[in-house]
Amino acid sequence: MNKVVASAEEAIRDVGDGSVIMLGGFGLCGIPENLIRALVKKGSKNLTTISNNAGVDGFGVGLLLAAWQIRRHIGTYVGENKLLESMVLAGKVELDLVPQGTFSERIRAAGAGIPAFFTPTGVGTVVAEDKETREFDGRPYVMERWLKADFAFVRAWKGDRMGNLVYRKTARNFNPIMATAAKVTIAEVEHLVEAGELDGDLVHTPSVYVKRIFQGELYEGRIEKRTVRKSTT
Amino acid sequence: MNKPGKDIEKRERIVNRIARELRDGFYVNLGIGMPTLVANCVPVGMEVILQSENGMLGIGPYPIEGQEDADLINAGKETVTEMPGTSYFSSADSFAMIRGGHVDLSVLGAMEVDEAGNLANWMIPGKMVKGMGGAMDLVAGARRVVVAMEHTTREGAPKILKKCTLPLTGVKVVDTIVTEMAYIRVTERGLVLEEVAPGLTAEDVQRATGARLIVSESLKVMES
């Protein structure tokens, strides 16, 4: 079995206008930089993007916004993106904000074949409006539905030719759940290795979820907020 | 008018008071901004494990210059380090432990809190909405929710109200409110004023508050 493709361009060959795409990452940490660049180059339009944040102006998902490729964005926090703000206010982009735990559980549920679930999050707030609520053991819960996509763009630290993935530190975030929730999951990895080189006990995303994988390049590893302390020595 | 020096002093009092709520072995989630500063005030000898909702248990201090790692950030997107015994997990696992009641304490800021313990901290109608991030899940799931905020707005209007006017983050979720003026517990009976800042009286705090305060019989001066 070999799921390896030569490039990001080849990996996204069948992404069309109007596709629904999940993109891993929290802020700029663990984002699929190569796939985003390739999608900007390809120029697909009217996309629905599902990603925790919308990148920043000029990087990450922000590049897709600047190229006017996004029609609708589903996420949890977009405070770092001024361009998105102006596009939403101008009615050019539809923005759907979801509590982060509900967002991640909706994605997890989709990958696990669970169409809906009840959560305490957001009960009595605007996010529960027009949704079914039900009491369990005396506490109210709101029903939320699964969230699926046509494609999931994920980024891992290491991956093998079969599609097994290992993430690094907080770059894991939404990547493993998104990998389970799309029809086609594409993984870009910092280190592509042979099958057998990853310890099966330490694999985070089992290969069954990944359709295509490729060696990423030119990782910028941009830091959104560089916070440091003085050396104590 | 507020002066910057005065603001720092206020923040220090709030943060120090909240640090006194920590207990050895607590798993704690600190919100972005002022709540994050509580991490600097963990009493010596006490082990508190900090949870970051982007998928980490065991946040350490900011890295030494030159050792920043783009793959290691907190929920405020700041570079951090790991403590011995750190673990990483997906966002779904992160919120499972939050909603599942495994996090002992959540500290977060607020725009408004009311006497029923309702919290508003994510949206001002008419202004661009940035998103609620993980706040709604944290207040719905953490075992105890402590609000860290200044007692009034910059214009001096009360932020502790009879009823919140802004869209809510959670209904009946706040357990304790800590401001530079007071330590207030949310109870079934209403807001109980437990402590006042040095130099202030219960009447001073009541005047700056939009809801009726029940003065505790054992009213104390806030330590910090």
Short mmCIF file of C-alpha atoms in Angstrom, two decimals:
data_model
loop_
_atom_site.label_atom_id
_atom_site.label_comp_id
_atom_site.label_asym_id
_atom_site.label_seq_id
_atom_site.Cartn_x
_atom_site.Cartn_y
_atom_site.Cartn_z
CA MET A 1 0.00 0.00 0.00
CA ASN A 2 1.30 3.40 -0.94
CA LYS A 3 -0.74 6.54 -0.36
CA VAL A 4 2.13 8.84 -1.11
CA VAL A 5 1.59 11.58 -3.66
CA ALA A 6 4.37 13.72 -5.09
CA SER A 7 3.13 17.14 -4.14
CA ALA A 8 0.44 19.24 -2.49
CA GLU A 9 -0.84 20.13 -5.98
CA GLU A 10 -1.39 16.47 -6.82
CA ALA A 11 -2.92 15.81 -3.42
CA ILE A 12 -5.68 18.39 -3.98
CA ARG A 13 -6.32 17.59 -7.65
CA ASP A 14 -10.03 16.84 -7.10
CA VAL A 15 -10.84 19.76 -4.77
CA GLY A 16 -13.52 21.67 -6.66
CA ASP A 17 -15.44 24.91 -6.28
CA GLY A 18 -17.90 24.72 -3.39
CA SER A 19 -15.95 22.05 -1.48
CA VAL A 20 -16.24 21.80 2.29
CA ILE A 21 -12.73 21.62 3.74
CA MET A 22 -11.52 21.06 7.29
CA LEU A 23 -8.12 22.51 8.12
CA GLY A 24 -6.22 21.43 11.23
CA GLY A 25 -4.37 23.83 13.48
CA PHE A 26 -4.87 26.08 16.48
CA GLY A 27 -3.90 29.63 15.65
CA LEU A 28 -0.93 29.11 13.36
CA CYS A 29 0.23 26.00 15.26
CA GLY A 30 -0.02 22.75 13.32
CA ILE A 31 -1.61 24.23 10.21
CA PRO A 32 -1.25 22.49 6.81
CA GLU A 33 0.92 25.19 5.25
CA ASN A 34 1.66 23.32 2.01
CA LEU A 35 -1.96 22.41 1.31
CA ILE A 36 -3.12 25.97 1.93
CA ARG A 37 -0.48 27.34 -0.46
CA ALA A 38 -1.52 24.79 -3.12
CA LEU A 39 -5.21 25.63 -2.68
CA VAL A 40 -4.50 29.33 -3.12
CA LYS A 41 -2.60 28.50 -6.32
CA LYS A 42 -5.43 26.29 -7.57
CA GLY A 43 -7.92 29.09 -6.93
CA SER A 44 -10.99 27.00 -6.00
CA LYS A 45 -13.90 29.26 -5.08
CA ASN A 46 -17.00 29.27 -2.87
CA LEU A 47 -15.32 27.10 -0.29
CA THR A 48 -16.66 26.32 3.14
CA THR A 49 -13.72 26.19 5.53
CA ILE A 50 -13.95 24.49 8.91
CA SER A 51 -11.07 25.51 11.11
CA ASN A 52 -10.75 26.68 14.71
CA ASN A 53 -9.34 30.04 13.64
CA ALA A 54 -9.12 31.87 10.34
CA GLY A 55 -5.37 32.33 10.38
CA VAL A 56 -3.99 35.86 10.49
CA ASP A 57 -3.90 38.49 7.78
CA GLY A 58 -1.52 37.09 5.16
CA PHE A 59 -0.88 33.63 6.62
CA GLY A 60 -2.69 30.36 7.15
CA VAL A 61 -6.39 30.37 6.31
CA GLY A 62 -5.97 34.16 5.95
CA LEU A 63 -4.36 33.49 2.55
CA LEU A 64 -7.55 31.83 1.30
CA LEU A 65 -9.61 34.74 2.59
CA ALA A 66 -7.38 37.28 0.87
CA ALA A 67 -7.82 35.36 -2.40
CA TRP A 68 -11.63 35.56 -1.98
CA GLN A 69 -11.93 31.76 -2.03
CA ILE A 70 -14.06 31.36 1.10
CA ARG A 71 -17.81 31.78 1.10
CA ARG A 72 -18.47 30.40 4.56
CA HIS A 73 -16.24 29.80 7.57
CA ILE A 74 -17.09 27.64 10.58
CA GLY A 75 -14.83 28.12 13.60
CA THR A 76 -14.62 29.16 17.24
CA TYR A 77 -12.45 32.28 17.35
CA VAL A 78 -11.48 34.69 14.60
CA GLY A 79 -10.22 37.64 16.61
CA GLU A 80 -6.81 37.72 14.93
CA ASN A 81 -8.11 38.33 11.46
CA LYS A 82 -9.06 41.88 10.48
CA LEU A 83 -9.67 40.96 6.86
CA LEU A 84 -12.30 38.42 7.87
CA GLU A 85 -13.96 41.06 10.02
CA SER A 86 -14.35 43.43 7.08
CA MET A 87 -15.53 40.64 4.77
CA VAL A 88 -18.16 39.46 7.26
CA LEU A 89 -19.39 43.01 7.82
CA ALA A 90 -19.61 43.50 4.04
CA GLY A 91 -21.59 40.27 3.71
CA LYS A 92 -18.92 38.61 1.54
CA VAL A 93 -18.24 35.77 3.95
CA GLU A 94 -20.71 33.93 6.14
CA LEU A 95 -19.31 33.25 9.61
CA ASP A 96 -20.57 30.47 11.86
CA LEU A 97 -19.15 30.55 15.39
CA VAL A 98 -19.34 27.43 17.53
CA PRO A 99 -18.10 26.81 21.10
CA GLN A 100 -14.74 25.08 20.82
CA GLY A 101 -15.68 21.95 22.74
CA THR A 102 -18.88 21.59 20.72
CA PHE A 103 -16.91 22.21 17.53
CA SER A 104 -14.38 19.49 18.33
CA GLU A 105 -17.01 17.02 19.52
CA ARG A 106 -19.13 17.57 16.39
CA ILE A 107 -16.09 16.70 14.32
CA ARG A 108 -15.21 13.72 16.50
CA ALA A 109 -18.83 12.50 16.32
CA ALA A 110 -18.85 12.69 12.53
CA GLY A 111 -15.75 10.53 12.36
CA ALA A 112 -17.21 8.06 14.84
CA GLY A 113 -20.60 7.70 13.11
CA ILE A 114 -22.61 9.52 15.79
CA PRO A 115 -25.10 11.92 14.13
CA ALA A 116 -25.91 13.97 17.24
CA PHE A 117 -25.17 14.28 20.94
CA PHE A 118 -26.29 16.28 23.98
CA THR A 119 -23.91 18.74 25.64
CA PRO A 120 -24.24 21.16 28.57
CA THR A 121 -22.25 23.78 26.66
CA GLY A 122 -24.22 26.84 25.63
CA VAL A 123 -27.54 25.90 27.24
CA GLY A 124 -29.55 29.12 27.72
CA THR A 125 -27.35 31.10 25.31
CA VAL A 126 -27.70 32.09 21.66
CA VAL A 127 -25.89 28.94 20.50
CA ALA A 128 -28.77 26.82 21.83
CA GLU A 129 -31.48 28.82 20.06
CA ASP A 130 -33.76 26.70 17.85
CA LYS A 131 -32.06 23.50 19.01
CA GLU A 132 -33.60 20.63 20.91
CA THR A 133 -32.82 20.63 24.63
CA ARG A 134 -33.44 17.78 27.00
CA GLU A 135 -32.95 17.15 30.69
CA PHE A 136 -30.82 14.27 31.90
CA ASP A 137 -30.54 13.63 35.65
CA GLY A 138 -31.97 17.07 36.34
CA ARG A 139 -29.63 19.11 34.16
CA PRO A 140 -30.49 20.62 30.75
CA TYR A 141 -28.45 19.73 27.66
CA VAL A 142 -28.61 20.92 24.05
CA MET A 143 -28.49 18.65 21.03
CA GLU A 144 -25.69 19.27 18.56
CA ARG A 145 -25.13 17.53 15.25
CA TRP A 146 -22.06 16.03 13.67
CA LEU A 147 -19.88 18.15 11.40
CA LYS A 148 -18.50 16.56 8.23
CA ALA A 149 -16.40 17.67 5.30
CA ASP A 150 -15.47 16.68 1.77
CA PHE A 151 -11.78 17.07 2.51
CA ALA A 152 -9.64 17.29 5.64
CA PHE A 153 -6.26 18.96 5.34
CA VAL A 154 -4.11 17.85 8.25
CA ARG A 155 -0.49 18.37 9.18
CA ALA A 156 1.55 15.88 11.16
CA TRP A 157 5.13 15.71 12.38
CA LYS A 158 5.79 12.21 11.05
CA GLY A 159 3.85 9.95 8.77
CA ASP A 160 4.51 6.70 6.95
CA ARG A 161 3.60 5.56 3.46
CA MET A 162 0.47 3.83 4.75
CA GLY A 163 -0.84 7.02 6.31
CA ASN A 164 -0.10 6.45 10.00
CA LEU A 165 0.47 9.82 11.65
CA VAL A 166 2.27 11.17 14.70
CA TYR A 167 1.83 14.78 15.81
CA ARG A 168 4.16 16.90 17.85
CA LYS A 169 3.23 18.74 21.07
CA THR A 170 0.34 21.24 20.75
CA ALA A 171 0.50 21.03 16.95
CA ARG A 172 -1.80 18.02 17.38
CA ASN A 173 -4.94 20.02 18.32
CA PHE A 174 -7.74 19.45 15.75
CA ASN A 175 -5.65 17.44 13.27
CA PRO A 176 -6.45 13.90 14.51
CA ILE A 177 -10.21 14.45 14.76
CA MET A 178 -10.46 16.21 11.42
CA ALA A 179 -8.57 13.30 9.87
CA THR A 180 -11.55 11.10 10.79
CA ALA A 181 -14.39 13.35 9.64
CA ALA A 182 -13.93 13.90 5.90
CA LYS A 183 -14.53 11.83 2.77
CA VAL A 184 -10.92 12.43 1.73
CA THR A 185 -8.22 13.13 4.30
CA ILE A 186 -4.94 14.50 3.01
CA ALA A 187 -1.94 14.59 5.32
CA GLU A 188 1.16 16.67 4.85
CA VAL A 189 4.04 15.63 7.07
CA GLU A 190 7.31 17.16 8.11
CA HIS A 191 8.99 13.76 7.94
CA LEU A 192 7.77 11.01 5.61
CA VAL A 193 9.07 7.59 6.67
CA GLU A 194 8.76 3.97 5.60
CA ALA A 195 6.05 1.68 6.96
CA GLY A 196 7.42 0.06 10.12
CA GLU A 197 9.50 3.03 11.16
CA LEU A 198 6.79 4.41 13.44
CA ASP A 199 6.14 2.60 16.72
CA GLY A 200 2.57 1.28 16.40
CA ASP A 201 1.98 1.91 20.09
CA LEU A 202 2.64 5.60 19.57
CA VAL A 203 0.66 6.25 16.39
CA HIS A 204 -1.94 9.02 16.94
CA THR A 205 -3.89 8.68 13.69
CA PRO A 206 -4.18 5.11 12.37
CA SER A 207 -3.67 4.78 8.62
CA VAL A 208 -7.31 3.87 7.82
CA TYR A 209 -8.32 7.54 8.03
CA VAL A 210 -5.72 8.90 5.61
CA LYS A 211 -6.21 8.71 1.83
CA ARG A 212 -3.19 10.70 0.63
CA ILE A 213 0.08 11.69 2.23
CA PHE A 214 3.07 13.72 1.14
CA GLN A 215 6.30 15.23 2.38
CA GLY A 216 5.72 18.90 3.14
CA GLU A 217 8.33 21.55 2.52
CA LEU A 218 9.34 25.06 3.49
CA TYR A 219 7.73 25.01 6.90
CA GLU A 220 7.83 28.52 8.21
CA GLY A 221 6.78 27.58 11.75
CA ARG A 222 5.52 31.07 12.28
CA ILE A 223 4.88 32.06 15.89
CA GLU A 224 1.84 34.20 16.56
CA LYS A 225 2.83 35.53 19.99
CA ARG A 226 6.48 35.16 20.89
CA THR A 227 6.65 35.24 24.68
CA VAL A 228 9.98 34.64 26.43
CA ARG A 229 11.63 35.04 29.81
CA LYS A 230 15.15 36.13 30.65
CA SER A 231 17.62 33.36 31.32
CA THR A 232 17.84 32.84 35.08
CA THR A 233 21.54 32.00 35.01
CA MET B 1 -9.52 58.37 35.44
CA ASN B 2 -7.60 55.12 35.60
CA LYS B 3 -3.85 55.35 35.59
CA PRO B 4 -1.68 52.50 34.28
CA GLY B 5 0.05 52.08 37.67
CA LYS B 6 -3.33 51.84 39.34
CA ASP B 7 -4.39 49.15 36.84
CA ILE B 8 -1.35 47.01 37.63
CA GLU B 9 -2.07 47.33 41.32
CA LYS B 10 -5.69 46.24 40.78
CA ARG B 11 -4.63 43.27 38.71
CA GLU B 12 -2.08 42.18 41.29
CA ARG B 13 -4.66 42.20 44.04
CA ILE B 14 -7.11 40.14 41.96
CA VAL B 15 -4.49 37.67 40.78
CA ASN B 16 -2.96 37.19 44.24
CA ARG B 17 -6.36 36.59 45.79
CA ILE B 18 -7.27 34.00 43.18
CA ALA B 19 -3.95 32.23 43.70
CA ARG B 20 -5.08 31.61 47.28
CA GLU B 21 -7.90 29.45 45.90
CA LEU B 22 -5.39 26.97 44.48
CA ARG B 23 -4.84 23.64 46.23
CA ASP B 24 -2.09 21.09 45.87
CA GLY B 25 -2.84 18.70 43.01
CA PHE B 26 -5.40 20.94 41.32
CA TYR B 27 -5.85 20.80 37.56
CA VAL B 28 -6.55 24.38 36.50
CA ASN B 29 -7.46 26.18 33.30
CA LEU B 30 -6.51 29.85 33.18
CA GLY B 31 -8.19 32.10 30.66
CA ILE B 32 -6.40 34.52 28.35
CA GLY B 33 -5.22 37.84 29.82
CA MET B 34 -5.35 38.56 33.54
CA PRO B 35 -6.24 34.96 34.55
CA THR B 36 -3.00 33.74 32.93
CA LEU B 37 -1.05 35.79 35.51
CA VAL B 38 -2.31 33.50 38.30
CA ALA B 39 0.33 31.02 37.07
CA ASN B 40 3.05 33.34 38.42
CA CYS B 41 1.57 33.24 41.93
CA VAL B 42 1.31 29.52 42.66
CA PRO B 43 2.44 29.16 46.30
CA VAL B 44 5.91 27.65 46.73
CA GLY B 45 5.81 23.91 47.31
CA MET B 46 2.35 23.50 45.79
CA GLU B 47 1.92 21.46 42.63
CA VAL B 48 -0.76 22.81 40.30
CA ILE B 49 -1.15 21.39 36.80
CA LEU B 50 -2.21 23.91 34.19
CA GLN B 51 -4.49 22.78 31.39
CA SER B 52 -4.46 24.46 28.02
CA GLU B 53 -7.55 23.82 25.92
CA ASN B 54 -5.50 23.51 22.74
CA GLY B 55 -4.40 20.13 24.06
CA MET B 56 -1.90 20.18 26.90
CA LEU B 57 -1.63 19.41 30.59
CA GLY B 58 1.44 20.79 32.31
CA ILE B 59 2.12 24.29 30.96
CA GLY B 60 5.46 25.65 32.14
CA PRO B 61 6.86 29.19 32.06
CA TYR B 62 7.62 31.14 28.89
CA PRO B 63 10.73 29.78 27.14
CA ILE B 64 14.14 31.33 27.51
CA GLU B 65 14.85 33.55 24.54
CA GLY B 66 16.00 31.47 21.59
CA GLN B 67 14.25 28.31 22.79
CA GLU B 68 10.77 29.14 21.49
CA ASP B 69 9.03 26.22 19.79
CA ALA B 70 6.30 26.98 17.23
CA ASP B 71 4.69 23.62 18.11
CA LEU B 72 4.36 24.50 21.78
CA ILE B 73 1.83 27.25 22.55
CA ASN B 74 -0.91 27.96 25.06
CA ALA B 75 -4.53 28.83 24.28
CA GLY B 76 -3.53 32.49 23.97
CA LYS B 77 -1.14 31.41 21.16
CA GLU B 78 1.85 32.39 23.30
CA THR B 79 5.01 30.27 23.27
CA VAL B 80 5.33 28.24 26.47
CA THR B 81 7.38 25.32 27.84
CA GLU B 82 6.42 21.98 29.32
CA MET B 83 6.72 20.80 32.92
CA PRO B 84 7.90 17.31 33.87
CA GLY B 85 4.90 14.99 33.43
CA THR B 86 3.34 16.97 30.59
CA SER B 87 0.90 15.30 28.24
CA TYR B 88 -0.54 16.33 24.89
CA PHE B 89 -3.88 15.36 23.38
CA SER B 90 -6.40 16.34 20.72
CA SER B 91 -8.88 19.20 21.08
CA ALA B 92 -11.71 16.65 21.42
CA ASP B 93 -9.91 14.98 24.35
CA SER B 94 -9.16 18.38 25.82
CA PHE B 95 -12.81 19.38 25.91
CA ALA B 96 -13.86 15.92 27.04
CA MET B 97 -11.81 16.47 30.19
CA ILE B 98 -13.27 19.97 30.57
CA ARG B 99 -16.93 19.04 30.02
CA GLY B 100 -16.47 15.80 31.91
CA GLY B 101 -15.76 17.71 35.10
CA HIS B 102 -12.14 16.66 35.45
CA VAL B 103 -10.74 20.21 35.63
CA ASP B 104 -10.92 21.48 39.20
CA LEU B 105 -10.90 25.19 38.53
CA SER B 106 -11.47 27.53 35.61
CA VAL B 107 -10.47 31.18 35.97
CA LEU B 108 -11.71 33.60 33.36
CA GLY B 109 -12.53 37.24 32.73
CA ALA B 110 -15.98 38.76 32.33
CA MET B 111 -17.79 41.74 30.91
CA GLU B 112 -20.81 41.14 33.17
CA VAL B 113 -21.82 38.74 35.92
CA ASP B 114 -25.22 38.71 37.58
CA GLU B 115 -26.65 37.58 40.89
CA ALA B 116 -27.80 34.26 39.46
CA GLY B 117 -24.21 33.45 38.46
CA ASN B 118 -24.88 34.11 34.79
CA LEU B 119 -21.80 35.19 32.85
CA ALA B 120 -21.36 37.34 29.75
CA ASN B 121 -17.87 37.59 28.33
CA TRP B 122 -17.86 36.95 24.61
CA MET B 123 -20.04 39.31 22.62
CA ILE B 124 -21.15 42.93 22.47
CA PRO B 125 -24.09 43.43 20.07
CA GLY B 126 -23.18 45.79 17.25
CA LYS B 127 -19.48 45.02 17.51
CA MET B 128 -17.66 42.44 15.43
CA VAL B 129 -17.92 39.09 17.15
CA LYS B 130 -14.55 37.43 17.61
CA GLY B 131 -15.93 34.14 18.84
CA MET B 132 -16.37 32.38 22.14
CA GLY B 133 -13.43 30.02 21.77
CA GLY B 134 -13.59 27.52 24.64
CA ALA B 135 -15.25 29.81 27.20
CA MET B 136 -18.75 28.30 26.97
CA ASP B 137 -17.39 24.78 27.44
CA LEU B 138 -15.14 25.79 30.33
CA VAL B 139 -17.93 27.43 32.32
CA ALA B 140 -20.31 24.55 31.60
CA GLY B 141 -17.81 21.88 32.54
CA ALA B 142 -15.24 22.97 35.10
CA ARG B 143 -15.95 21.95 38.70
CA ARG B 144 -15.54 25.51 39.91
CA VAL B 145 -15.65 28.77 37.93
CA VAL B 146 -13.93 31.87 39.29
CA VAL B 147 -14.33 35.20 37.52
CA ALA B 148 -11.36 37.58 37.60
CA MET B 149 -12.31 41.10 36.61
CA GLU B 150 -12.22 44.76 37.55
CA HIS B 151 -15.23 45.70 39.64
CA THR B 152 -16.54 48.35 37.25
CA THR B 153 -16.08 49.40 33.63
CA ARG B 154 -13.54 52.09 32.69
CA GLU B 155 -16.42 54.54 32.90
CA GLY B 156 -17.23 53.38 36.43
CA ALA B 157 -20.42 51.49 35.59
CA PRO B 158 -21.06 48.28 37.56
CA LYS B 159 -20.19 44.94 35.92
CA ILE B 160 -21.88 42.92 38.64
CA LEU B 161 -25.58 43.26 37.90
CA LYS B 162 -29.01 42.06 38.91
CA LYS B 163 -29.34 40.62 35.43
CA CYS B 164 -26.77 40.50 32.60
CA THR B 165 -27.63 42.69 29.61
CA LEU B 166 -25.11 41.19 27.15
CA PRO B 167 -25.51 37.81 25.40
CA LEU B 168 -24.63 35.06 27.88
CA THR B 169 -21.66 32.72 27.87
CA GLY B 170 -23.29 30.47 30.45
CA VAL B 171 -26.34 30.29 32.71
CA LYS B 172 -25.80 29.86 36.47
CA VAL B 173 -22.16 28.95 36.03
CA VAL B 174 -20.15 31.37 38.19
CA ASP B 175 -19.17 30.26 41.70
CA THR B 176 -16.96 33.14 42.80
CA ILE B 177 -16.20 36.70 41.66
CA VAL B 178 -12.87 38.28 42.55
CA THR B 179 -12.32 41.98 41.84
CA GLU B 180 -9.91 44.61 43.15
CA MET B 181 -12.65 45.62 45.60
CA ALA B 182 -14.10 42.36 46.81
CA TYR B 183 -14.40 38.60 47.01
CA ILE B 184 -17.98 37.56 46.33
CA ARG B 185 -19.56 34.11 46.42
CA VAL B 186 -22.58 33.27 44.25
CA THR B 187 -25.15 31.35 46.31
CA GLU B 188 -28.76 30.25 46.00
CA ARG B 189 -29.68 33.25 48.15
CA GLY B 190 -27.76 35.69 45.96
CA LEU B 191 -24.35 37.34 46.04
CA VAL B 192 -22.56 37.04 49.36
CA LEU B 193 -19.85 39.60 50.07
CA GLU B 194 -17.16 37.64 51.89
CA GLU B 195 -14.19 39.99 51.75
CA VAL B 196 -13.50 43.65 51.02
CA ALA B 197 -10.21 45.20 49.93
CA PRO B 198 -8.15 47.00 52.59
CA GLY B 199 -9.50 50.50 53.22
CA LEU B 200 -12.96 49.79 51.81
CA THR B 201 -16.27 49.16 53.55
CA ALA B 202 -19.11 46.88 52.51
CA GLU B 203 -21.04 50.05 51.62
CA ASP B 204 -18.28 51.15 49.23
CA VAL B 205 -18.49 47.81 47.42
CA GLN B 206 -22.30 47.91 47.35
CA ARG B 207 -22.23 51.39 45.74
CA ALA B 208 -20.07 50.05 42.89
CA THR B 209 -22.30 47.00 42.39
CA GLY B 210 -25.52 46.74 40.37
CA ALA B 211 -26.99 43.89 42.43
CA ARG B 212 -27.80 43.62 46.11
CA LEU B 213 -24.98 42.16 48.15
CA ILE B 214 -25.60 40.03 51.20
CA VAL B 215 -22.86 40.95 53.65
CA SER B 216 -21.36 37.85 55.22
CA GLU B 217 -21.53 37.66 58.99
CA SER B 218 -17.84 36.84 58.92
CA LEU B 219 -16.86 39.66 56.53
CA LYS B 220 -13.07 39.84 56.24
CA VAL B 221 -10.43 42.09 54.73
CA MET B 222 -9.10 40.68 51.44
CA GLU B 223 -5.62 39.28 51.85
CA SER B 224 -3.25 39.37 48.94
#
